């Protein structure tokens, strides 16, 4: 079982090193949802290009994404990679949201019901669902991604074989159920993943990855 004290210490260390991140970079909850699908297996820079392409072609709205011919949608998001698959996944998700009355309607659902519904949509896995829950609907659900696993493993806080749900529940058991805290913690981990080691005394990368004392 992960040490809750070390998990809290890691958050403090990340915050001291990088400062508040105020992330996810999006203009609306729906843009977060689109980005959560497009960011699968690609960099955020590629996602930004795809979202810009969508916006240049017309308003970024639920009904428009549902109505777009799939091949046209795929072309607009080409920079995100796997664009044909992502176009289908995005329309699966948007079609479901539209059928339920839109974002405002499903925002009234409790977190457990909403998470299960999202996971039932073809192309929406746990990480994508939790990105949507945390960043679009502001629910206290912790997102586990490759960056999180890598950092925890390097610090010896996990064995490295834990499944997604085990790690998510570890965070949620150790931390107060506050979506703002989860948002900042996950954003800081993503920020750290972008930092390169400078091999200098003031290297921020090394400062974060130094052993955490008991």
C-alpha atoms as one frame of an Amber mdcrd trajectory, in Angstrom:
protein
   0.000   0.000   0.000   1.275   3.435  -0.916   2.395   5.735   1.903  -0.132
   8.539   2.294   2.478  10.706   4.008   4.856  10.286   1.057   2.074  10.993
  -1.410   1.343  14.249   0.412   5.065  15.058   0.561   5.374  14.497  -3.183
   2.551  16.951  -3.852   4.234  19.590  -1.682   7.528  19.003  -3.457   5.963
  19.333  -6.911   4.100  22.495  -5.935   7.191  24.070  -4.391   9.211  23.223
  -7.505   6.837  24.261 -10.286   4.148  26.417  -8.701   0.391  26.282  -9.466
  -0.401  24.981 -12.952  -4.076  26.019 -13.358  -4.624  23.263 -15.887  -6.532
  21.946 -18.166  -5.916  24.420 -21.023  -9.398  24.774 -22.528 -12.045  27.438
 -23.018 -15.039  25.275 -22.080 -16.031  21.965 -20.525 -16.878  20.631 -23.973
 -13.404  21.519 -25.234 -11.991  19.501 -22.317 -14.085  16.523 -23.410 -12.888
  16.793 -26.999  -9.290  17.128 -25.820  -9.606  14.084 -23.555 -10.379  11.905
 -26.574  -7.842  13.494 -28.903  -4.974  13.246 -26.409  -5.053   9.447 -26.470
  -1.616   8.222 -27.609  -0.307  11.628 -28.670   1.238  14.830 -27.323  -0.776
  17.822 -26.182   0.864  19.942 -28.881  -0.781  17.740 -31.517  -4.105  17.988
 -29.713  -3.910  21.784 -29.695  -3.394  21.773 -33.464  -6.416  19.509 -33.924
  -8.649  21.645 -31.709  -7.536  24.775 -33.535  -8.485  23.068 -36.788 -11.920
  22.223 -35.430 -12.458  25.805 -34.261 -11.286  27.282 -37.551 -13.876  25.187
 -39.371 -16.771  26.295 -37.159 -17.975  26.563 -33.548 -16.774  23.837 -31.199
 -20.222  22.622 -30.137 -21.718  19.253 -29.301 -24.357  19.280 -32.028 -21.856
  20.233 -34.698 -19.477  17.378 -33.842 -22.377  14.908 -33.910 -23.582  16.200
 -37.286 -20.200  16.333 -39.058 -19.561  13.583 -41.615 -17.009  11.272 -40.032
 -14.470  11.599 -42.832 -14.651  15.389 -42.545 -14.175  15.225 -38.777 -11.231
  12.854 -39.220  -9.567  15.294 -41.609 -10.001  18.181 -39.170  -8.329  16.253
 -36.326  -5.623  14.675 -38.472  -2.777  16.225 -36.468  -3.823  14.249 -33.370
  -2.875  10.923 -34.965  -5.062   7.821 -35.337  -7.570  10.334 -36.681 -10.058
   7.864 -38.146 -10.295   5.954 -34.869 -10.491   9.160 -32.829 -13.191  10.614
 -35.079 -15.322   7.555 -34.400 -14.600   7.620 -30.669 -15.344  11.327 -30.444
 -18.655  10.911 -32.238 -19.529   7.920 -30.057 -19.023  10.075 -26.975 -20.705
  13.167 -28.390 -23.615  11.115 -29.696 -24.157   9.687 -26.229 -23.971  13.114
 -24.595 -26.446  14.472 -27.142 -28.850  11.579 -26.526 -28.773  12.290 -22.775
 -29.641  15.970 -23.187 -26.141  17.445 -23.288 -23.498  18.341 -20.730 -25.808
  20.249 -18.404 -28.105  17.242 -18.104 -25.452  14.642 -17.302 -23.725  17.096
 -14.947 -26.648  16.453 -12.586 -25.755  12.757 -12.280 -23.769  11.485  -9.316
 -20.127  10.665  -9.989 -20.454   6.887  -9.842 -23.309   6.788 -12.337 -21.592
   9.207 -14.699 -18.302   7.313 -14.584 -19.948   3.984 -15.361 -21.874   5.548
 -18.238 -18.719   7.055 -19.722 -16.875   3.749 -19.434 -19.673   2.012 -21.339
 -18.994   4.158 -24.436 -16.838   2.512 -27.091 -13.423   4.195 -27.068 -13.644
   5.695 -23.578 -11.294   3.973 -21.151 -10.628   4.761 -17.480  -8.056   7.506
 -18.102 -10.238   9.302 -20.662 -13.316   8.972 -18.456 -11.474  10.328 -15.434
  -9.986  13.207 -17.434 -13.549  14.168 -18.345 -14.858  13.737 -14.807 -12.068
  15.730 -13.179 -11.497  18.521 -15.677 -14.887  18.943 -17.380 -17.281  18.040
 -14.546 -15.038  18.949 -11.585 -15.471  15.630  -9.783 -12.914  14.373  -7.235
 -11.626  11.497  -9.365  -7.864  11.103  -9.706  -6.438  10.518 -13.175  -3.783
   7.833 -13.502  -1.604   8.158 -16.584   1.811   6.985 -17.766   3.495  10.008
 -16.171   1.985   9.209 -12.783   3.042   5.569 -12.914   6.556   6.504 -14.010
   7.104   9.047 -11.243   5.697   6.855  -8.472   7.773   3.930  -9.683  10.990
   5.963  -9.774  10.390   7.107  -6.221   9.671   3.570  -5.071   6.149   4.445
  -3.983   4.619   1.605  -6.013   5.816  -1.776  -7.236   4.945  -0.968 -10.841
   2.463  -3.796 -11.401  -0.617  -2.131  -9.913  -3.649  -1.821 -12.181  -5.424
   1.442 -12.929  -8.173   1.120 -10.338  -5.773   0.160  -7.566  -3.688   3.293
  -8.130  -6.712   5.544  -8.480  -8.165   4.291  -5.218  -4.801   4.726  -3.489
  -4.795   8.420  -4.336  -8.437   8.890  -3.451  -8.037   7.104  -0.112  -4.991
   9.191   0.832  -6.173  12.604  -0.331  -9.174  14.701   0.630 -11.982  14.438
  -1.969 -11.280  17.841  -3.493 -11.348  18.164  -7.284  -9.140  21.261  -7.113
  -6.438  19.300  -5.281  -6.681  16.382  -7.730  -6.563  18.779 -10.654  -3.434
  20.520  -9.370  -1.675  17.304  -8.365  -2.211  15.631 -11.720  -1.285  18.817
 -13.605   1.950  19.063 -11.614   2.852  15.483 -12.504   2.282  16.284 -16.184
   4.403  19.418 -15.806   7.204  17.425 -14.217   7.123  14.917 -17.069   8.077
  17.754 -19.438  11.100  18.796 -17.353  14.525  17.699 -18.552  17.402  16.891
 -16.215  20.070  19.610 -16.382  22.656  17.804 -14.209  23.151  21.063 -12.261
  22.810  21.629  -8.521  19.526  23.485  -9.004  18.025  20.895 -11.351  14.278
  20.883 -10.754  13.889  17.417 -12.241  16.331  15.967  -9.717  14.795  17.947
  -6.845  11.449  16.241  -7.433  12.869  12.761  -7.961  15.146  12.727  -4.912
  14.181  10.016  -2.390  11.323  11.039  -0.101  12.338  10.393   3.529  10.092
   8.482   5.901
